[in-house]
JSON list of C-alpha atoms and ligand atoms in Angstrom, two decimals:
[
{"chain": "Z", "resi": 5, "resn": "MET", "atom": "CA", "xyz": [19.28, -4.87, -18.01]},
{"chain": "Z", "resi": 6, "resn": "ALA", "atom": "CA", "xyz": [16.53, -3.92, -20.50]},
{"chain": "Z", "resi": 7, "resn": "SER", "atom": "CA", "xyz": [16.53, -7.37, -22.07]},
{"chain": "Z", "resi": 8, "resn": "ARG", "atom": "CA", "xyz": [16.36, -8.99, -18.62]},
{"chain": "Z", "resi": 9, "resn": "LEU", "atom": "CA", "xyz": [13.35, -6.82, -17.78]},
{"chain": "Z", "resi": 10, "resn": "LEU", "atom": "CA", "xyz": [11.73, -7.75, -21.07]},
{"chain": "Z", "resi": 11, "resn": "LEU", "atom": "CA", "xyz": [12.39, -11.43, -20.36]},
{"chain": "Z", "resi": 12, "resn": "SER", "atom": "CA", "xyz": [10.84, -11.17, -16.88]},
{"chain": "Z", "resi": 13, "resn": "PHE", "atom": "CA", "xyz": [7.85, -9.40, -18.35]},
{"chain": "Z", "resi": 14, "resn": "LEU", "atom": "CA", "xyz": [7.36, -12.06, -21.03]},
{"chain": "Z", "resi": 15, "resn": "LEU", "atom": "CA", "xyz": [7.71, -14.81, -18.42]},
{"chain": "Z", "resi": 16, "resn": "PHE", "atom": "CA", "xyz": [5.14, -13.05, -16.24]},
{"chain": "Z", "resi": 17, "resn": "LEU", "atom": "CA", "xyz": [2.80, -12.74, -19.23]},
{"chain": "Z", "resi": 18, "resn": "LEU", "atom": "CA", "xyz": [3.29, -16.41, -20.09]},
{"chain": "Z", "resi": 19, "resn": "LEU", "atom": "CA", "xyz": [2.60, -17.52, -16.51]},
{"chain": "Z", "resi": 20, "resn": "SER", "atom": "CA", "xyz": [-0.48, -15.31, -16.34]},
{"chain": "Z", "resi": 21, "resn": "LEU", "atom": "CA", "xyz": [-1.77, -16.65, -19.66]},
{"chain": "Z", "resi": 22, "resn": "THR", "atom": "CA", "xyz": [-1.08, -20.26, -18.62]},
{"chain": "Z", "resi": 23, "resn": "ALA", "atom": "CA", "xyz": [-2.91, -19.77, -15.33]},
{"chain": "Z", "resi": 24, "resn": "ALA", "atom": "CA", "xyz": [-5.82, -18.11, -17.07]},
{"chain": "Z", "resi": 25, "resn": "HIS", "atom": "CA", "xyz": [-5.98, -20.85, -19.70]},
{"chain": "Z", "resi": 26, "resn": "LYS", "atom": "CA", "xyz": [-5.82, -23.70, -17.19]},
{"chain": "Z", "resi": 27, "resn": "HIS", "atom": "CA", "xyz": [-8.63, -22.29, -15.13]},
{"chain": "Z", "resi": 28, "resn": "ASN", "atom": "CA", "xyz": [-10.51, -20.70, -17.99]},
{"chain": "Z", "resi": 29, "resn": "LEU", "atom": "CA", "xyz": [-10.54, -17.55, -15.94]},
{"chain": "Z", "resi": 30, "resn": "LYS", "atom": "CA", "xyz": [-10.89, -13.95, -16.86]},
{"chain": "Z", "resi": 31, "resn": "GLN", "atom": "CA", "xyz": [-9.06, -11.20, -15.11]},
{"chain": "Z", "resi": 32, "resn": "LYS", "atom": "CA", "xyz": [-11.20, -8.78, -13.23]},
{"chain": "Z", "resi": 33, "resn": "TYR", "atom": "CA", "xyz": [-10.82, -5.27, -12.05]},
{"chain": "Z", "resi": 34, "resn": "SER", "atom": "CA", "xyz": [-11.55, -4.39, -8.41]},
{"chain": "Z", "resi": 35, "resn": "HIS", "atom": "CA", "xyz": [-11.72, -1.08, -6.64]},
{"chain": "Z", "resi": 36, "resn": "LEU", "atom": "CA", "xyz": [-11.03, -1.04, -2.90]},
{"chain": "Z", "resi": 37, "resn": "HIS", "atom": "CA", "xyz": [-11.54, 1.97, -0.73]},
{"chain": "Z", "resi": 38, "resn": "PHE", "atom": "CA", "xyz": [-10.38, 2.40, 2.87]},
{"chain": "Z", "resi": 39, "resn": "TYR", "atom": "CA", "xyz": [-8.48, 4.65, 5.28]},
{"chain": "Z", "resi": 40, "resn": "PHE", "atom": "CA", "xyz": [-4.91, 4.22, 6.47]},
{"chain": "Z", "resi": 41, "resn": "HIS", "atom": "CA", "xyz": [-3.98, 5.52, 9.93]},
{"chain": "Z", "resi": 42, "resn": "ASP", "atom": "CA", "xyz": [-0.34, 6.32, 10.65]},
{"chain": "Z", "resi": 43, "resn": "SER", "atom": "CA", "xyz": [0.59, 7.39, 14.14]},
{"chain": "Z", "resi": 44, "resn": "ILE", "atom": "CA", "xyz": [4.26, 7.89, 14.86]},
{"chain": "Z", "resi": 45, "resn": "THR", "atom": "CA", "xyz": [3.96, 9.58, 18.25]},
{"chain": "Z", "resi": 46, "resn": "GLY", "atom": "CA", "xyz": [2.14, 8.97, 21.51]},
{"chain": "Z", "resi": 47, "resn": "ARG", "atom": "CA", "xyz": [1.34, 5.89, 23.51]},
{"chain": "Z", "resi": 48, "resn": "ASN", "atom": "CA", "xyz": [-0.59, 4.16, 20.75]},
{"chain": "Z", "resi": 49, "resn": "ALA", "atom": "CA", "xyz": [1.91, 4.78, 17.97]},
{"chain": "Z", "resi": 50, "resn": "THR", "atom": "CA", "xyz": [1.65, 2.23, 15.15]},
{"chain": "Z", "resi": 51, "resn": "ALA", "atom": "CA", "xyz": [4.85, 3.33, 13.40]},
{"chain": "Z", "resi": 52, "resn": "VAL", "atom": "CA", "xyz": [8.30, 3.51, 14.95]},
{"chain": "Z", "resi": 53, "resn": "PRO", "atom": "CA", "xyz": [11.34, 5.36, 13.54]},
{"chain": "Z", "resi": 54, "resn": "VAL", "atom": "CA", "xyz": [14.39, 3.12, 13.61]},
{"chain": "Z", "resi": 55, "resn": "THR", "atom": "CA", "xyz": [17.05, 5.52, 12.30]},
{"chain": "Z", "resi": 56, "resn": "LYS", "atom": "CA", "xyz": [18.18, 9.08, 12.87]},
{"chain": "Z", "resi": 57, "resn": "LEU", "atom": "CA", "xyz": [17.94, 12.16, 10.67]},
{"chain": "Z", "resi": 58, "resn": "ALA", "atom": "CA", "xyz": [20.85, 12.44, 8.26]},
{"chain": "Z", "resi": 59, "resn": "ALA", "atom": "CA", "xyz": [23.10, 15.41, 9.00]},
{"chain": "Z", "resi": 60, "resn": "GLY", "atom": "CA", "xyz": [23.10, 18.17, 6.39]},
{"chain": "Z", "resi": 61, "resn": "ALA", "atom": "CA", "xyz": [19.77, 17.45, 4.72]},
{"chain": "Z", "resi": 62, "resn": "HIS", "atom": "CA", "xyz": [16.82, 19.81, 4.94]},
{"chain": "Z", "resi": 63, "resn": "PRO", "atom": "CA", "xyz": [15.32, 18.99, 8.37]},
{"chain": "Z", "resi": 64, "resn": "GLN", "atom": "CA", "xyz": [11.76, 19.09, 7.01]},
{"chain": "Z", "resi": 65, "resn": "SER", "atom": "CA", "xyz": [12.67, 16.39, 4.48]},
{"chain": "Z", "resi": 66, "resn": "TYR", "atom": "CA", "xyz": [13.25, 13.91, 7.36]},
{"chain": "Z", "resi": 67, "resn": "PHE", "atom": "CA", "xyz": [15.93, 12.47, 5.06]},
{"chain": "Z", "resi": 68, "resn": "GLY", "atom": "CA", "xyz": [17.43, 9.32, 6.54]},
{"chain": "Z", "resi": 69, "resn": "ILE", "atom": "CA", "xyz": [14.46, 8.36, 8.70]},
{"chain": "Z", "resi": 70, "resn": "ILE", "atom": "CA", "xyz": [13.12, 4.86, 8.29]},
{"chain": "Z", "resi": 71, "resn": "ALA", "atom": "CA", "xyz": [9.96, 3.89, 10.15]},
{"chain": "Z", "resi": 72, "resn": "ILE", "atom": "CA", "xyz": [8.51, 0.42, 10.61]},
{"chain": "Z", "resi": 73, "resn": "MET", "atom": "CA", "xyz": [4.73, 0.43, 10.60]},
{"chain": "Z", "resi": 74, "resn": "ASP", "atom": "CA", "xyz": [1.80, -1.78, 11.47]},
{"chain": "Z", "resi": 75, "resn": "ASP", "atom": "CA", "xyz": [-0.93, 0.69, 10.58]},
{"chain": "Z", "resi": 76, "resn": "PRO", "atom": "CA", "xyz": [-4.64, -0.08, 10.77]},
{"chain": "Z", "resi": 77, "resn": "LEU", "atom": "CA", "xyz": [-6.78, 0.11, 7.61]},
{"chain": "Z", "resi": 78, "resn": "THR", "atom": "CA", "xyz": [-10.40, 0.95, 8.32]},
{"chain": "Z", "resi": 79, "resn": "GLU", "atom": "CA", "xyz": [-13.58, 1.22, 6.32]},
{"chain": "Z", "resi": 80, "resn": "GLY", "atom": "CA", "xyz": [-14.32, 4.81, 7.32]},
{"chain": "Z", "resi": 81, "resn": "PRO", "atom": "CA", "xyz": [-12.09, 7.73, 8.30]},
{"chain": "Z", "resi": 82, "resn": "GLU", "atom": "CA", "xyz": [-12.61, 7.19, 12.06]},
{"chain": "Z", "resi": 83, "resn": "LEU", "atom": "CA", "xyz": [-10.02, 5.02, 13.75]},
{"chain": "Z", "resi": 84, "resn": "ASN", "atom": "CA", "xyz": [-12.85, 3.14, 15.47]},
{"chain": "Z", "resi": 85, "resn": "SER", "atom": "CA", "xyz": [-14.66, 2.24, 12.24]},
{"chain": "Z", "resi": 86, "resn": "THR", "atom": "CA", "xyz": [-14.55, -1.38, 10.96]},
{"chain": "Z", "resi": 87, "resn": "LEU", "atom": "CA", "xyz": [-11.00, -2.73, 10.77]},
{"chain": "Z", "resi": 88, "resn": "LEU", "atom": "CA", "xyz": [-10.30, -4.18, 7.29]},
{"chain": "Z", "resi": 89, "resn": "GLY", "atom": "CA", "xyz": [-6.63, -5.00, 7.63]},
{"chain": "Z", "resi": 90, "resn": "ARG", "atom": "CA", "xyz": [-3.19, -3.60, 8.34]},
{"chain": "Z", "resi": 91, "resn": "ALA", "atom": "CA", "xyz": [-0.45, -1.92, 6.34]},
{"chain": "Z", "resi": 92, "resn": "GLN", "atom": "CA", "xyz": [2.72, -3.65, 7.47]},
{"chain": "Z", "resi": 93, "resn": "GLY", "atom": "CA", "xyz": [6.08, -2.57, 6.17]},
{"chain": "Z", "resi": 94, "resn": "LEU", "atom": "CA", "xyz": [8.32, 0.42, 6.23]},
{"chain": "Z", "resi": 95, "resn": "TYR", "atom": "CA", "xyz": [8.69, 3.84, 4.82]},
{"chain": "Z", "resi": 96, "resn": "ALA", "atom": "CA", "xyz": [12.00, 5.59, 4.28]},
{"chain": "Z", "resi": 97, "resn": "ALA", "atom": "CA", "xyz": [12.52, 9.33, 3.78]},
{"chain": "Z", "resi": 98, "resn": "THR", "atom": "CA", "xyz": [14.59, 9.29, 0.60]},
{"chain": "Z", "resi": 99, "resn": "GLY", "atom": "CA", "xyz": [14.32, 12.93, -0.54]},
{"chain": "Z", "resi": 100, "resn": "GLN", "atom": "CA", "xyz": [16.85, 15.52, 0.66]},
{"chain": "Z", "resi": 101, "resn": "GLU", "atom": "CA", "xyz": [14.85, 18.59, -0.32]},
{"chain": "Z", "resi": 102, "resn": "GLU", "atom": "CA", "xyz": [11.26, 17.61, 0.48]},
{"chain": "Z", "resi": 103, "resn": "VAL", "atom": "CA", "xyz": [9.51, 14.73, 2.19]},
{"chain": "Z", "resi": 104, "resn": "SER", "atom": "CA", "xyz": [9.55, 11.92, -0.33]},
{"chain": "Z", "resi": 105, "resn": "LEU", "atom": "CA", "xyz": [8.99, 8.47, 1.04]},
{"chain": "Z", "resi": 106, "resn": "LEU", "atom": "CA", "xyz": [9.89, 5.10, -0.36]},
{"chain": "Z", "resi": 107, "resn": "MET", "atom": "CA", "xyz": [6.95, 2.93, 0.71]},
{"chain": "Z", "resi": 108, "resn": "THR", "atom": "CA", "xyz": [7.47, -0.82, 0.94]},
{"chain": "Z", "resi": 109, "resn": "MET", "atom": "CA", "xyz": [4.41, -2.42, 2.43]},
{"chain": "Z", "resi": 110, "resn": "ASN", "atom": "CA", "xyz": [1.99, -5.28, 2.48]},
{"chain": "Z", "resi": 111, "resn": "LEU", "atom": "CA", "xyz": [-1.69, -4.43, 2.71]},
{"chain": "Z", "resi": 112, "resn": "ALA", "atom": "CA", "xyz": [-2.81, -7.47, 4.69]},
{"chain": "Z", "resi": 113, "resn": "PHE", "atom": "CA", "xyz": [-6.59, -7.83, 4.74]},
{"chain": "Z", "resi": 114, "resn": "THR", "atom": "CA", "xyz": [-8.18, -9.39, 7.80]},
{"chain": "Z", "resi": 115, "resn": "ALA", "atom": "CA", "xyz": [-11.90, -8.93, 7.14]},
{"chain": "Z", "resi": 116, "resn": "GLY", "atom": "CA", "xyz": [-14.43, -9.18, 4.36]},
{"chain": "Z", "resi": 117, "resn": "LYS", "atom": "CA", "xyz": [-13.98, -11.11, 1.15]},
{"chain": "Z", "resi": 118, "resn": "TYR", "atom": "CA", "xyz": [-10.24, -10.36, 0.97]},
{"chain": "Z", "resi": 119, "resn": "ASN", "atom": "CA", "xyz": [-9.56, -11.68, 4.49]},
{"chain": "Z", "resi": 120, "resn": "GLY", "atom": "CA", "xyz": [-6.22, -13.52, 4.32]},
{"chain": "Z", "resi": 121, "resn": "SER", "atom": "CA", "xyz": [-5.16, -11.95, 1.01]},
{"chain": "Z", "resi": 122, "resn": "VAL", "atom": "CA", "xyz": [-2.32, -9.48, 0.67]},
{"chain": "Z", "resi": 123, "resn": "LEU", "atom": "CA", "xyz": [-1.42, -6.71, -1.78]},
{"chain": "Z", "resi": 124, "resn": "SER", "atom": "CA", "xyz": [2.23, -5.65, -1.99]},
{"chain": "Z", "resi": 125, "resn": "VAL", "atom": "CA", "xyz": [2.94, -1.99, -2.67]},
{"chain": "Z", "resi": 126, "resn": "LEU", "atom": "CA", "xyz": [6.27, -0.47, -3.61]},
{"chain": "Z", "resi": 127, "resn": "GLY", "atom": "CA", "xyz": [6.27, 3.19, -4.53]},
{"chain": "Z", "resi": 128, "resn": "ARG", "atom": "CA", "xyz": [7.01, 6.83, -3.99]},
{"chain": "Z", "resi": 129, "resn": "ASN", "atom": "CA", "xyz": [4.89, 8.83, -1.60]},
{"chain": "Z", "resi": 130, "resn": "GLN", "atom": "CA", "xyz": [5.24, 12.58, -1.23]},
{"chain": "Z", "resi": 131, "resn": "PRO", "atom": "CA", "xyz": [2.85, 13.01, 1.70]},
{"chain": "Z", "resi": 132, "resn": "LEU", "atom": "CA", "xyz": [2.47, 16.78, 1.28]},
{"chain": "Z", "resi": 133, "resn": "HIS", "atom": "CA", "xyz": [1.18, 16.40, -2.28]},
{"chain": "Z", "resi": 134, "resn": "PRO", "atom": "CA", "xyz": [-2.61, 16.15, -2.70]},
{"chain": "Z", "resi": 135, "resn": "VAL", "atom": "CA", "xyz": [-2.60, 12.81, -4.57]},
{"chain": "Z", "resi": 136, "resn": "ARG", "atom": "CA", "xyz": [0.13, 10.17, -4.59]},
{"chain": "Z", "resi": 137, "resn": "GLU", "atom": "CA", "xyz": [0.23, 7.19, -6.89]},
{"chain": "Z", "resi": 138, "resn": "MET", "atom": "CA", "xyz": [1.96, 3.98, -5.88]},
{"chain": "Z", "resi": 139, "resn": "PRO", "atom": "CA", "xyz": [2.24, 0.76, -7.88]},
{"chain": "Z", "resi": 140, "resn": "ILE", "atom": "CA", "xyz": [0.90, -2.58, -6.71]},
{"chain": "Z", "resi": 141, "resn": "VAL", "atom": "CA", "xyz": [3.61, -5.05, -7.55]},
{"chain": "Z", "resi": 142, "resn": "GLY", "atom": "CA", "xyz": [1.90, -8.29, -6.62]},
{"chain": "Z", "resi": 143, "resn": "GLY", "atom": "CA", "xyz": [-0.26, -10.10, -4.12]},
{"chain": "Z", "resi": 144, "resn": "THR", "atom": "CA", "xyz": [-1.27, -13.35, -2.50]},
{"chain": "Z", "resi": 145, "resn": "GLY", "atom": "CA", "xyz": [-4.51, -15.28, -2.08]},
{"chain": "Z", "resi": 146, "resn": "LEU", "atom": "CA", "xyz": [-7.25, -13.67, -4.14]},
{"chain": "Z", "resi": 147, "resn": "PHE", "atom": "CA", "xyz": [-4.62, -11.21, -5.35]},
{"chain": "Z", "resi": 148, "resn": "ARG", "atom": "CA", "xyz": [-2.17, -13.69, -6.95]},
{"chain": "Z", "resi": 149, "resn": "PHE", "atom": "CA", "xyz": [-0.73, -12.10, -10.12]},
{"chain": "Z", "resi": 150, "resn": "ALA", "atom": "CA", "xyz": [-2.19, -8.75, -9.01]},
{"chain": "Z", "resi": 151, "resn": "ARG", "atom": "CA", "xyz": [-1.10, -5.54, -10.56]},
{"chain": "Z", "resi": 152, "resn": "GLY", "atom": "CA", "xyz": [-2.48, -2.07, -10.31]},
{"chain": "Z", "resi": 153, "resn": "TYR", "atom": "CA", "xyz": [-2.05, 1.15, -8.45]},
{"chain": "Z", "resi": 154, "resn": "VAL", "atom": "CA", "xyz": [-3.01, 2.97, -5.30]},
{"chain": "Z", "resi": 155, "resn": "LEU", "atom": "CA", "xyz": [-4.11, 6.60, -5.13]},
{"chain": "Z", "resi": 156, "resn": "ALA", "atom": "CA", "xyz": [-3.49, 8.06, -1.68]},
{"chain": "Z", "resi": 157, "resn": "ARG", "atom": "CA", "xyz": [-4.99, 11.33, -0.49]},
{"chain": "Z", "resi": 158, "resn": "THR", "atom": "CA", "xyz": [-4.44, 12.84, 2.93]},
{"chain": "Z", "resi": 159, "resn": "HIS", "atom": "CA", "xyz": [-7.69, 12.98, 4.86]},
{"chain": "Z", "resi": 160, "resn": "CYS", "atom": "CA", "xyz": [-6.15, 14.70, 7.88]},
{"chain": "Z", "resi": 161, "resn": "LEU", "atom": "CA", "xyz": [-2.64, 15.42, 9.07]},
{"chain": "Z", "resi": 162, "resn": "ASP", "atom": "CA", "xyz": [-1.63, 16.79, 12.45]},
{"chain": "Z", "resi": 163, "resn": "LEU", "atom": "CA", "xyz": [1.57, 18.77, 11.79]},
{"chain": "Z", "resi": 164, "resn": "ASP", "atom": "CA", "xyz": [2.53, 18.66, 15.50]},
{"chain": "Z", "resi": 165, "resn": "THR", "atom": "CA", "xyz": [2.24, 14.92, 16.05]},
{"chain": "Z", "resi": 166, "resn": "LEU", "atom": "CA", "xyz": [2.61, 13.94, 12.34]},
{"chain": "Z", "resi": 167, "resn": "ASP", "atom": "CA", "xyz": [-0.33, 11.58, 12.85]},
{"chain": "Z", "resi": 168, "resn": "ALA", "atom": "CA", "xyz": [-2.10, 11.11, 9.54]},
{"chain": "Z", "resi": 169, "resn": "THR", "atom": "CA", "xyz": [-5.26, 9.56, 8.16]},
{"chain": "Z", "resi": 170, "resn": "VAL", "atom": "CA", "xyz": [-4.97, 8.83, 4.47]},
{"chain": "Z", "resi": 171, "resn": "GLU", "atom": "CA", "xyz": [-7.71, 7.83, 2.06]},
{"chain": "Z", "resi": 172, "resn": "TYR", "atom": "CA", "xyz": [-6.69, 4.91, -0.16]},
{"chain": "Z", "resi": 173, "resn": "ASP", "atom": "CA", "xyz": [-8.26, 4.08, -3.50]},
{"chain": "Z", "resi": 174, "resn": "VAL", "atom": "CA", "xyz": [-6.88, 0.81, -4.79]},
{"chain": "Z", "resi": 175, "resn": "HIS", "atom": "CA", "xyz": [-7.36, -0.15, -8.44]},
{"chain": "Z", "resi": 176, "resn": "VAL", "atom": "CA", "xyz": [-6.28, -3.71, -9.03]},
{"chain": "Z", "resi": 177, "resn": "ILE", "atom": "CA", "xyz": [-6.45, -6.30, -11.80]},
{"chain": "Z", "resi": 178, "resn": "HIS", "atom": "CA", "xyz": [-6.46, -9.89, -10.56]},
{"chain": "Z", "resi": 179, "resn": "TYR", "atom": "CA", "xyz": [-8.30, -13.17, -11.08]},
{"chain": "Z", "resi": 180, "resn": "GLY", "atom": "CA", "xyz": [-10.56, -12.92, -8.03]},
{"chain": "Z", "resi": 181, "resn": "LYS", "atom": "CA", "xyz": [-10.13, -16.65, -7.33]},
{"chain": "Z", "resi": 182, "resn": "ILE", "atom": "CA", "xyz": [-7.30, -18.47, -5.63]},
{"chain": "Z", "resi": 183, "resn": "LEU", "atom": "CA", "xyz": [-5.34, -19.92, -8.55]},
{"chain": "Z", "resi": 184, "resn": "ASP", "atom": "CA", "xyz": [-3.59, -23.23, -8.00]},
{"chain": "Z", "resi": 185, "resn": "VAL", "atom": "CA", "xyz": [-0.59, -22.92, -10.30]},
{"chain": "I", "resi": 30, "resn": "LIG", "atom": "C1", "xyz": [-4.66, 4.58, 23.36]},
{"chain": "I", "resi": 30, "resn": "LIG", "atom": "O1", "xyz": [-5.54, 3.47, 23.25]},
{"chain": "I", "resi": 30, "resn": "LIG", "atom": "C2", "xyz": [-6.33, 3.30, 24.41]},
{"chain": "I", "resi": 30, "resn": "LIG", "atom": "C3", "xyz": [-7.07, 1.99, 24.24]},
{"chain": "I", "resi": 30, "resn": "LIG", "atom": "O2", "xyz": [-7.68, 1.90, 22.97]},
{"chain": "I", "resi": 30, "resn": "LIG", "atom": "C4", "xyz": [-7.24, 4.51, 24.58]},
{"chain": "I", "resi": 30, "resn": "LIG", "atom": "O3", "xyz": [-8.03, 4.34, 25.75]},
{"chain": "I", "resi": 30, "resn": "LIG", "atom": "C5", "xyz": [-6.38, 5.77, 24.74]},
{"chain": "I", "resi": 30, "resn": "LIG", "atom": "O4", "xyz": [-7.19, 6.90, 24.77]},
{"chain": "I", "resi": 30, "resn": "LIG", "atom": "C6", "xyz": [-5.42, 5.87, 23.56]},
{"chain": "I", "resi": 30, "resn": "LIG", "atom": "N1", "xyz": [-4.46, 6.96, 23.80]},
{"chain": "I", "resi": 30, "resn": "LIG", "atom": "C7", "xyz": [-4.22, 7.91, 22.94]},
{"chain": "I", "resi": 30, "resn": "LIG", "atom": "C8", "xyz": [-3.20, 8.93, 23.34]},
{"chain": "I", "resi": 30, "resn": "LIG", "atom": "O5", "xyz": [-4.75, 7.96, 21.84]},
{"chain": "I", "resi": 31, "resn": "LIG", "atom": "C1", "xyz": [-16.03, 6.52, 17.13]},
{"chain": "I", "resi": 31, "resn": "LIG", "atom": "O1", "xyz": [-15.44, 7.65, 17.75]},
{"chain": "I", "resi": 31, "resn": "LIG", "atom": "C2", "xyz": [-16.20, 8.84, 17.61]},
{"chain": "I", "resi": 31, "resn": "LIG", "atom": "C3", "xyz": [-15.42, 9.97, 18.26]},
{"chain": "I", "resi": 31, "resn": "LIG", "atom": "O2", "xyz": [-14.15, 10.03, 17.69]},
{"chain": "I", "resi": 31, "resn": "LIG", "atom": "C4", "xyz": [-17.57, 8.67, 18.28]},
{"chain": "I", "resi": 31, "resn": "LIG", "atom": "O3", "xyz": [-18.34, 9.83, 18.07]},
{"chain": "I", "resi": 31, "resn": "LIG", "atom": "C5", "xyz": [-18.28, 7.46, 17.66]},
{"chain": "I", "resi": 31, "resn": "LIG", "atom": "O4", "xyz": [-19.46, 7.20, 18.36]},
{"chain": "I", "resi": 31, "resn": "LIG", "atom": "C6", "xyz": [-17.38, 6.22, 17.72]},
{"chain": "I", "resi": 31, "resn": "LIG", "atom": "N1", "xyz": [-18.03, 5.15, 16.99]},
{"chain": "I", "resi": 31, "resn": "LIG", "atom": "C7", "xyz": [-18.07, 3.90, 17.44]},
{"chain": "I", "resi": 31, "resn": "LIG", "atom": "C8", "xyz": [-18.74, 2.90, 16.54]},
{"chain": "I", "resi": 31, "resn": "LIG", "atom": "O5", "xyz": [-17.60, 3.57, 18.53]},
{"chain": "I", "resi": 32, "resn": "LIG", "atom": "C1", "xyz": [-10.46, -13.82, 8.84]},
{"chain": "I", "resi": 32, "resn": "LIG", "atom": "O1", "xyz": [-9.95, -15.11, 8.62]},
{"chain": "I", "resi": 32, "resn": "LIG", "atom": "C2", "xyz": [-9.44, -15.72, 9.80]},
{"chain": "I", "resi": 32, "resn": "LIG", "atom": "C3", "xyz": [-8.75, -17.02, 9.39]},
{"chain": "I", "resi": 32, "resn": "LIG", "atom": "O2", "xyz": [-9.58, -17.78, 8.56]},
{"chain": "I", "resi": 32, "resn": "LIG", "atom": "C4", "xyz": [-10.59, -15.93, 10.79]},
{"chain": "I", "resi": 32, "resn": "LIG", "atom": "O3", "xyz": [-10.10, -16.51, 11.96]},
{"chain": "I", "resi": 32, "resn": "LIG", "atom": "C5", "xyz": [-11.18, -14.56, 11.10]},
{"chain": "I", "resi": 32, "resn": "LIG", "atom": "O4", "xyz": [-12.31, -14.73, 11.95]},
{"chain": "I", "resi": 32, "resn": "LIG", "atom": "C6", "xyz": [-11.60, -13.85, 9.83]},
{"chain": "I", "resi": 32, "resn": "LIG", "atom": "N1", "xyz": [-11.98, -12.49, 10.19]},
{"chain": "I", "resi": 32, "resn": "LIG", "atom": "C7", "xyz": [-13.13, -11.95, 9.82]},
{"chain": "I", "resi": 32, "resn": "LIG", "atom": "C8", "xyz": [-13.37, -10.56, 10.33]},
{"chain": "I", "resi": 32, "resn": "LIG", "atom": "O5", "xyz": [-13.95, -12.52, 9.14]}
]
């Protein structure tokens, strides 16, 4: 297992180096900042639960719930501010004692210089904690070979409706050009 991981890592490194060499490119660091809006209730819900609560777990952990989302990402905290893209994927409540979500999502940008590019995020999100860190595991378009992390901070959360606005700070290393490799 460990040696397979090491092999994958070395292969990744080799591919990255080859791509960089071929295009004489340097990696760059980018910081993206936007707001994520998750609404799981009401007429305009952008996330839909597709499973039921598991019996026996702490009800406030929501253990067993999986929701599919297509959540807007906006420039400012207001839902009506400029739309930058959408977070499409799912989150699964995987903690039995407290809310602890497995996030599997694509941040698909639809405006600005990253229009058409995607960042893939796979991580752990404990929404009641002040800051959550999630890894960026890859990307497409301008984000090919991307790696980095997301810091998510709740901007507002309605405990009745569970609607949330979350501030996202994305720190990503990528080439900033579409590599043809
Ligand atoms: C749903 O969206 C419509 C159209 O944007 C808006 O007029 C309405 O107020 C929204 N409803 C709720 C409950 O947010
Ligand atoms: C966005 O909505 C807020 C109220 O929530 C309103 O005050 C503001 O004018 C709206 N902005 C735009 C650009 O429509
Ligand atoms: C994003 O790219 C698509 C496809 O090229 C284009 O149709 C759309 O107008 C672009 N959106 C913005 C906001 O620039």
